[in-house]
Amino acid sequence: MPSASASSLASILLRREILELHAYHVPDSTGYVKLDAMENPYRLPRVLCDEIAEAVASVAINRYPDPAAASLKEKIRDVIGLPPEMDILLGNGSDELIQLLAMALNKPGATLLGVEPSFVMYRMIATFVGMRYVGVPLGVDFSLDLPRILVAIKREQPALVFLAYPNNPTGNLFSAEAVAQIIEASPGLVVVDEAYYAFASDSFLPRLAHYPNLLVMRTFSKLGMAGLRLGFLAGSTAWLGQLEKLRLPYNVGVLPQLVAEKLLEHHDVLLRQAEQIKLDRANLYRQLGEIAAVQVYPSEANFLLFRIANATSVFDGLKQRGVLIKNLNGGHPMLQGCLRVTVGTPEESGQFMAALQESLCHE
Ligand code: PMP
């Protein structure tokens, strides 16, 4: 039995990168108007809730889930119109798929390349699995700096590239032409992360067959199923058949499988909500644009990024008034003075705007 304390043992035994890591912080949102995590603010119609409750009541929860989730996969194929030669791989949220990809491609010395600022989990997961990470800065307007990225690809020869399309936290949709050039120039696998596809005007899903090094990743989190934890990769069976070996056998539980399937039978309900969120986004964009102190960025996602003087004190002011958004100030230098707000219901956006106006008056 070692005599050292648990904390000294942990600091001796754990990898240095893990000891230096700051955990992904999720604040307690109890009681707040919750506009920090890009959730769909709309609830399901009552009849659909009842239908789900009935199905859940008769589920065999004493049994492991179908490890292949065959029925759910079939439904997803239908809904997204996946060609027969393509396959899908399910994840417990798309975060899990990012991890699976990093584990699979992390040969000794391999590099994961992302752009910055973008989704922080690409870098964090590279650290989790001990993979080298290279971040290439975006242009000042948050567009892809193609010449710089192409130079980085040539120099670094990344095994894995992640591009969020639309990007988080900036909200913009990169040029499809630039993304295509990155895919063509990449010696490794390129994953186009379409977490916000439901709110965007373009997708790389129809282009999967053109590129042998392309996979498209999606999540149902932003479409109204954040609580289920369900994401998927779409691409050729040659890739997904290999990656499938790394998927833990029961990574998607009985309840998420069942509920997601039911919801996808009513995909039209979710799509109508997404359309409503796009209208809500346009209204919120206009209202934010009317405040002289605010610089709001165009978005094809279900959130808006805006820049404001004294961002952290504005963020605190909103919180004191019961509205929780995301403070990006103090993180990436290009996000100095930036805050990110999820598009809520018109009522929630009204509460946010009122709290923002009040906070600005007290600046
Ligand atoms: N990709 C992007 C670009 C995201 O913004 C997020 C969530 N914030 C995810 C992936 C992960 O989503 P989930 O794990 O809920 O599927």
Short mmCIF file of C-alpha atoms in Angstrom, two decimals, residues 1-357:
data_model
loop_
_atom_site.label_atom_id
_atom_site.label_comp_id
_atom_site.label_asym_id
_atom_site.label_seq_id
_atom_site.Cartn_x
_atom_site.Cartn_y
_atom_site.Cartn_z
CA MET A 1 0.00 0.00 0.00
CA PRO A 2 1.69 3.31 -1.01
CA SER A 3 2.08 5.86 1.80
CA ALA A 4 1.77 8.94 -0.50
CA SER A 5 -1.50 10.93 -0.59
CA ALA A 6 -3.95 10.40 -3.43
CA SER A 7 -3.17 13.84 -4.89
CA SER A 8 0.59 13.32 -4.91
CA LEU A 9 0.10 9.88 -6.44
CA ALA A 10 -2.20 11.32 -9.08
CA SER A 11 0.33 14.02 -9.94
CA ILE A 12 3.08 11.42 -10.29
CA LEU A 13 1.08 8.91 -12.30
CA LEU A 14 -1.03 11.06 -14.63
CA ARG A 15 0.27 12.30 -17.99
CA ARG A 16 1.65 15.85 -17.80
CA GLU A 17 -0.79 17.11 -20.50
CA ILE A 18 -3.74 15.89 -18.43
CA LEU A 19 -2.45 17.59 -15.26
CA GLU A 20 -2.08 20.85 -17.20
CA LEU A 21 -5.52 20.64 -18.81
CA HIS A 22 -8.40 22.86 -17.71
CA ALA A 23 -11.63 20.83 -17.62
CA TYR A 24 -14.39 21.90 -20.05
CA HIS A 25 -16.43 24.06 -17.73
CA VAL A 26 -20.23 23.76 -17.83
CA PRO A 27 -21.75 26.41 -15.51
CA ASP A 28 -24.78 25.69 -13.33
CA SER A 29 -27.71 27.13 -15.29
CA THR A 30 -30.48 26.44 -12.77
CA GLY A 31 -33.00 29.28 -12.77
CA TYR A 32 -31.46 31.18 -15.70
CA VAL A 33 -32.85 31.98 -19.13
CA LYS A 34 -30.50 29.44 -20.67
CA LEU A 35 -28.90 30.78 -23.84
CA ASP A 36 -25.38 29.42 -23.45
CA ALA A 37 -25.35 25.98 -25.09
CA MET A 38 -27.04 26.14 -28.52
CA GLU A 39 -30.02 24.05 -27.47
CA ASN A 40 -33.33 24.11 -29.33
CA PRO A 41 -35.61 26.16 -27.03
CA TYR A 42 -38.84 24.59 -28.26
CA ARG A 43 -40.47 21.63 -26.53
CA LEU A 44 -42.18 18.79 -28.35
CA PRO A 45 -45.93 18.79 -29.02
CA ARG A 46 -47.89 17.07 -26.21
CA VAL A 47 -49.11 14.20 -28.42
CA LEU A 48 -45.56 13.36 -29.41
CA CYS A 49 -44.43 13.41 -25.75
CA ASP A 50 -47.27 10.98 -24.93
CA GLU A 51 -46.30 8.71 -27.82
CA ILE A 52 -42.68 8.64 -26.58
CA ALA A 53 -43.77 8.02 -22.97
CA GLU A 54 -45.83 5.05 -24.09
CA ALA A 55 -42.95 3.56 -26.09
CA VAL A 56 -40.50 4.10 -23.21
CA ALA A 57 -42.88 2.40 -20.75
CA SER A 58 -42.64 -0.89 -22.60
CA VAL A 59 -38.91 -0.89 -23.31
CA ALA A 60 -36.76 -3.80 -22.04
CA ILE A 61 -34.44 -1.72 -19.91
CA ASN A 62 -32.98 -4.87 -18.31
CA ARG A 63 -31.42 -5.74 -21.69
CA TYR A 64 -28.42 -4.23 -23.41
CA PRO A 65 -29.29 -2.07 -26.43
CA ASP A 66 -29.04 -3.36 -30.00
CA PRO A 67 -25.25 -2.93 -30.44
CA ALA A 68 -25.64 -2.14 -34.15
CA ALA A 69 -28.63 0.21 -33.57
CA ALA A 70 -29.80 -1.12 -36.94
CA SER A 71 -33.31 0.28 -36.82
CA LEU A 72 -32.18 3.78 -35.77
CA LYS A 73 -29.46 3.79 -38.42
CA GLU A 74 -32.03 2.88 -41.06
CA LYS A 75 -34.22 5.78 -39.96
CA ILE A 76 -31.29 8.23 -40.08
CA ARG A 77 -30.37 7.00 -43.58
CA ASP A 78 -33.95 7.70 -44.69
CA VAL A 79 -34.09 11.13 -43.15
CA ILE A 80 -30.79 12.37 -44.59
CA GLY A 81 -31.17 10.53 -47.92
CA LEU A 82 -27.84 8.69 -47.66
CA PRO A 83 -26.81 6.85 -50.87
CA PRO A 84 -26.63 3.01 -50.47
CA GLU A 85 -22.84 2.86 -50.89
CA MET A 86 -22.40 5.14 -47.87
CA ASP A 87 -22.59 4.14 -44.23
CA ILE A 88 -23.10 5.79 -40.87
CA LEU A 89 -21.39 5.37 -37.49
CA LEU A 90 -23.25 6.41 -34.36
CA GLY A 91 -21.71 8.23 -31.42
CA ASN A 92 -22.81 9.16 -27.91
CA GLY A 93 -22.90 12.77 -29.10
CA SER A 94 -20.50 13.88 -31.81
CA ASP A 95 -17.88 14.65 -29.15
CA GLU A 96 -17.42 10.91 -28.82
CA LEU A 97 -16.83 10.63 -32.57
CA ILE A 98 -14.16 13.32 -32.50
CA GLN A 99 -12.41 11.26 -29.82
CA LEU A 100 -12.82 8.03 -31.80
CA LEU A 101 -11.34 9.67 -34.93
CA ALA A 102 -8.40 11.10 -33.01
CA MET A 103 -7.66 7.71 -31.42
CA ALA A 104 -7.89 5.95 -34.77
CA LEU A 105 -5.60 8.32 -36.71
CA ASN A 106 -3.06 9.02 -33.99
CA LYS A 107 -0.08 7.19 -35.42
CA PRO A 108 3.22 8.22 -33.78
CA GLY A 109 3.92 11.83 -34.80
CA ALA A 110 0.50 12.32 -36.46
CA THR A 111 -1.04 15.80 -36.48
CA LEU A 112 -4.61 17.03 -36.08
CA LEU A 113 -5.17 20.37 -37.84
CA GLY A 114 -7.98 22.77 -37.05
CA VAL A 115 -8.69 26.45 -37.62
CA GLU A 116 -8.93 28.99 -34.81
CA PRO A 117 -11.16 30.14 -33.30
CA SER A 118 -13.30 27.04 -33.70
CA PHE A 119 -14.82 24.28 -31.60
CA VAL A 120 -12.49 23.85 -28.62
CA MET A 121 -13.01 20.09 -28.32
CA TYR A 122 -10.83 19.43 -31.41
CA ARG A 123 -7.80 20.74 -29.56
CA MET A 124 -8.85 19.29 -26.20
CA ILE A 125 -9.43 15.81 -27.59
CA ALA A 126 -6.08 15.90 -29.40
CA THR A 127 -4.59 16.49 -25.96
CA PHE A 128 -6.68 13.69 -24.38
CA VAL A 129 -5.30 11.13 -26.83
CA GLY A 130 -1.77 12.58 -26.98
CA MET A 131 -2.04 13.75 -30.60
CA ARG A 132 -0.13 16.75 -31.93
CA TYR A 133 -2.42 19.71 -32.66
CA VAL A 134 -1.91 22.61 -35.05
CA GLY A 135 -4.40 25.52 -35.17
CA VAL A 136 -4.37 27.86 -38.19
CA PRO A 137 -5.86 31.33 -37.53
CA LEU A 138 -8.95 32.39 -39.46
CA GLY A 139 -8.99 35.71 -41.32
CA VAL A 140 -10.14 38.84 -39.46
CA ASP A 141 -13.70 38.35 -40.75
CA PHE A 142 -13.53 34.70 -39.51
CA SER A 143 -13.34 33.35 -43.07
CA LEU A 144 -10.88 30.59 -44.00
CA ASP A 145 -7.42 31.99 -44.73
CA LEU A 146 -6.94 29.58 -47.60
CA PRO A 147 -3.33 30.42 -48.58
CA ARG A 148 -2.23 30.08 -44.96
CA ILE A 149 -4.13 26.81 -44.49
CA LEU A 150 -2.69 25.33 -47.69
CA VAL A 151 0.84 26.21 -46.54
CA ALA A 152 0.11 24.61 -43.14
CA ILE A 153 -1.25 21.45 -44.78
CA LYS A 154 1.85 21.15 -46.96
CA ARG A 155 4.16 21.71 -43.99
CA GLU A 156 2.33 19.63 -41.37
CA GLN A 157 0.87 16.83 -43.54
CA PRO A 158 -2.02 16.43 -41.04
CA ALA A 159 -3.53 12.97 -40.66
CA LEU A 160 -6.81 14.57 -39.59
CA VAL A 161 -8.44 17.94 -40.32
CA PHE A 162 -11.62 19.24 -38.65
CA LEU A 163 -13.69 22.04 -40.18
CA ALA A 164 -16.92 23.09 -38.49
CA TYR A 165 -19.42 24.03 -41.22
CA PRO A 166 -20.96 26.41 -39.96
CA ASN A 167 -18.22 27.29 -37.50
CA ASN A 168 -18.63 27.51 -33.74
CA PRO A 169 -18.27 30.00 -32.02
CA THR A 170 -18.20 32.41 -34.97
CA GLY A 171 -21.45 31.20 -36.61
CA ASN A 172 -20.35 31.81 -40.22
CA LEU A 173 -20.44 29.24 -43.01
CA PHE A 174 -17.03 28.98 -44.68
CA SER A 175 -16.75 29.24 -48.46
CA ALA A 176 -17.64 25.82 -49.92
CA GLU A 177 -14.99 26.39 -52.60
CA ALA A 178 -12.29 26.94 -49.94
CA VAL A 179 -13.40 23.83 -48.01
CA ALA A 180 -13.25 21.81 -51.25
CA GLN A 181 -9.70 23.05 -51.90
CA ILE A 182 -8.68 22.03 -48.37
CA ILE A 183 -10.13 18.54 -48.89
CA GLU A 184 -8.29 18.23 -52.21
CA ALA A 185 -4.99 19.46 -50.78
CA SER A 186 -5.15 17.25 -47.66
CA PRO A 187 -3.14 14.04 -47.57
CA GLY A 188 -5.20 12.94 -44.56
CA LEU A 189 -8.83 12.59 -43.57
CA VAL A 190 -10.98 15.74 -43.53
CA VAL A 191 -14.04 15.78 -41.31
CA VAL A 192 -16.63 18.43 -42.11
CA ASP A 193 -18.46 18.91 -38.81
CA GLU A 194 -22.05 19.88 -39.62
CA ALA A 195 -23.33 20.22 -36.05
CA TYR A 196 -25.43 23.22 -37.16
CA TYR A 197 -26.60 21.81 -40.51
CA ALA A 198 -30.29 22.35 -39.66
CA PHE A 199 -29.80 26.12 -39.68
CA ALA A 200 -27.38 26.37 -42.63
CA SER A 201 -27.77 26.85 -46.36
CA ASP A 202 -25.26 24.21 -47.49
CA SER A 203 -23.91 20.74 -46.68
CA PHE A 204 -21.06 18.50 -47.82
CA LEU A 205 -23.20 15.36 -47.47
CA PRO A 206 -24.04 15.30 -51.22
CA ARG A 207 -20.30 15.67 -51.99
CA LEU A 208 -19.19 12.60 -49.98
CA ALA A 209 -18.79 10.44 -53.08
CA HIS A 210 -16.41 12.98 -54.71
CA TYR A 211 -13.71 12.78 -52.07
CA PRO A 212 -12.17 9.55 -50.74
CA ASN A 213 -10.75 11.48 -47.74
CA LEU A 214 -13.99 13.16 -46.62
CA LEU A 215 -16.35 12.26 -43.77
CA VAL A 216 -19.32 14.38 -42.68
CA MET A 217 -20.17 14.52 -38.98
CA ARG A 218 -23.53 15.61 -37.62
CA THR A 219 -25.25 15.78 -34.26
CA PHE A 220 -28.92 15.81 -33.32
CA SER A 221 -28.11 17.94 -30.27
CA LYS A 222 -28.97 21.27 -31.88
CA LEU A 223 -32.10 19.95 -33.54
CA GLY A 224 -33.87 19.34 -30.23
CA MET A 225 -32.22 16.17 -28.89
CA ALA A 226 -29.29 17.51 -26.82
CA GLY A 227 -30.39 15.39 -23.87
CA LEU A 228 -30.26 12.17 -25.89
CA ARG A 229 -26.56 12.45 -26.85
CA LEU A 230 -26.59 11.28 -30.44
CA GLY A 231 -24.25 12.11 -33.29
CA PHE A 232 -23.11 10.32 -36.42
CA LEU A 233 -20.41 10.15 -39.03
CA ALA A 234 -21.41 9.61 -42.65
CA GLY A 235 -19.03 8.34 -45.31
CA SER A 236 -17.77 5.39 -47.28
CA THR A 237 -17.95 1.90 -45.80
CA ALA A 238 -14.18 1.62 -46.32
CA TRP A 239 -13.63 4.26 -43.63
CA LEU A 240 -16.56 3.54 -41.36
CA GLY A 241 -16.03 -0.24 -41.33
CA GLN A 242 -12.57 0.36 -39.86
CA LEU A 243 -13.68 3.07 -37.43
CA GLU A 244 -16.56 0.88 -36.26
CA LYS A 245 -13.95 -1.36 -34.56
CA LEU A 246 -13.22 1.44 -32.09
CA ARG A 247 -16.83 2.14 -31.20
CA LEU A 248 -17.65 0.79 -27.74
CA PRO A 249 -20.30 -1.92 -28.23
CA TYR A 250 -23.21 -0.25 -26.43
CA ASN A 251 -22.34 3.44 -26.83
CA VAL A 252 -25.93 4.42 -27.67
CA GLY A 253 -28.36 3.29 -24.96
CA VAL A 254 -31.79 1.72 -25.33
CA LEU A 255 -33.60 4.96 -24.48
CA PRO A 256 -31.69 7.27 -26.87
CA GLN A 257 -32.14 4.70 -29.66
CA LEU A 258 -35.84 4.42 -29.08
CA VAL A 259 -36.59 8.11 -28.53
CA ALA A 260 -34.43 9.28 -31.44
CA GLU A 261 -36.17 6.84 -33.74
CA LYS A 262 -39.58 8.11 -32.65
CA LEU A 263 -38.50 11.70 -33.11
CA LEU A 264 -37.09 11.02 -36.54
CA GLU A 265 -40.46 9.56 -37.52
CA HIS A 266 -41.65 13.10 -36.84
CA HIS A 267 -38.67 14.79 -38.44
CA ASP A 268 -41.00 17.40 -39.95
CA VAL A 269 -41.79 18.69 -36.43
CA LEU A 270 -38.08 19.21 -35.73
CA LEU A 271 -37.47 20.80 -39.12
CA ARG A 272 -40.34 23.23 -38.56
CA GLN A 273 -38.76 24.18 -35.24
CA ALA A 274 -35.43 24.73 -37.02
CA GLU A 275 -37.17 26.98 -39.56
CA GLN A 276 -38.72 28.95 -36.70
CA ILE A 277 -35.27 29.29 -35.08
CA LYS A 278 -33.93 30.70 -38.37
CA LEU A 279 -36.68 33.36 -38.30
CA ASP A 280 -35.98 34.03 -34.61
CA ARG A 281 -32.27 34.35 -35.50
CA ALA A 282 -33.01 36.99 -38.16
CA ASN A 283 -35.07 39.00 -35.65
CA LEU A 284 -32.42 38.79 -32.95
CA TYR A 285 -29.70 39.72 -35.46
CA ARG A 286 -31.67 42.81 -36.47
CA GLN A 287 -32.32 43.83 -32.86
CA LEU A 288 -28.68 43.41 -31.85
CA GLY A 289 -27.60 45.32 -34.96
CA GLU A 290 -29.70 48.29 -33.83
CA ILE A 291 -27.55 48.75 -30.71
CA ALA A 292 -24.68 51.07 -31.61
CA ALA A 293 -22.34 49.52 -29.01
CA VAL A 294 -22.75 46.03 -30.49
CA GLN A 295 -21.02 44.51 -33.51
CA VAL A 296 -22.99 41.39 -34.44
CA TYR A 297 -21.66 38.79 -36.88
CA PRO A 298 -23.74 37.01 -39.56
CA SER A 299 -24.68 33.45 -38.58
CA GLU A 300 -25.90 30.29 -40.29
CA ALA A 301 -26.14 28.52 -36.93
CA ASN A 302 -28.59 28.75 -34.01
CA PHE A 303 -26.50 31.34 -32.15
CA LEU A 304 -25.07 34.80 -32.72
CA LEU A 305 -21.59 36.05 -31.91
CA PHE A 306 -21.26 39.70 -31.01
CA ARG A 307 -18.51 42.04 -29.92
CA ILE A 308 -19.01 44.70 -27.28
CA ALA A 309 -16.85 46.93 -25.08
CA ASN A 310 -16.46 45.65 -21.48
CA ALA A 311 -17.74 42.25 -22.58
CA THR A 312 -17.10 40.49 -19.27
CA SER A 313 -18.96 43.07 -17.24
CA VAL A 314 -21.84 42.96 -19.77
CA PHE A 315 -21.84 39.16 -19.41
CA ASP A 316 -21.95 39.52 -15.60
CA GLY A 317 -24.72 42.13 -15.92
CA LEU A 318 -26.80 39.71 -18.00
CA LYS A 319 -26.21 36.96 -15.46
CA GLN A 320 -27.29 39.19 -12.57
CA ARG A 321 -30.50 39.78 -14.55
CA GLY A 322 -31.07 36.06 -14.93
CA VAL A 323 -29.78 35.51 -18.48
CA LEU A 324 -26.93 33.06 -19.09
CA ILE A 325 -24.97 33.33 -22.36
CA LYS A 326 -21.37 32.38 -23.19
CA ASN A 327 -18.44 34.65 -22.42
CA LEU A 328 -15.66 34.18 -24.98
CA ASN A 329 -13.70 37.21 -23.86
CA GLY A 330 -10.27 36.27 -22.54
CA GLY A 331 -10.09 33.05 -24.56
CA HIS A 332 -8.78 33.19 -28.12
CA PRO A 333 -7.27 36.65 -28.94
CA MET A 334 -9.52 36.99 -32.00
CA LEU A 335 -12.53 36.70 -29.69
CA GLN A 336 -11.55 39.62 -27.52
CA GLY A 337 -14.76 41.37 -26.40
CA CYS A 338 -16.93 38.61 -27.84
CA LEU A 339 -20.05 37.04 -26.35
CA ARG A 340 -22.18 34.27 -27.87
CA VAL A 341 -25.92 33.99 -27.42
CA THR A 342 -28.06 31.03 -28.44
CA VAL A 343 -31.21 31.91 -30.37
CA GLY A 344 -34.04 31.28 -27.88
CA THR A 345 -37.79 31.64 -28.23
CA PRO A 346 -38.95 35.19 -29.06
CA GLU A 347 -39.83 35.56 -25.37
CA GLU A 348 -36.34 34.47 -24.25
CA SER A 349 -34.71 36.74 -26.84
CA GLY A 350 -36.89 39.58 -25.50
CA GLN A 351 -35.63 38.87 -21.97
CA PHE A 352 -32.06 38.79 -23.25
CA MET A 353 -32.42 42.08 -25.14
CA ALA A 354 -34.04 43.81 -22.15
CA ALA A 355 -31.28 42.54 -19.83
CA LEU A 356 -28.64 43.66 -22.34
CA GLN A 357 -30.08 47.17 -22.62
#
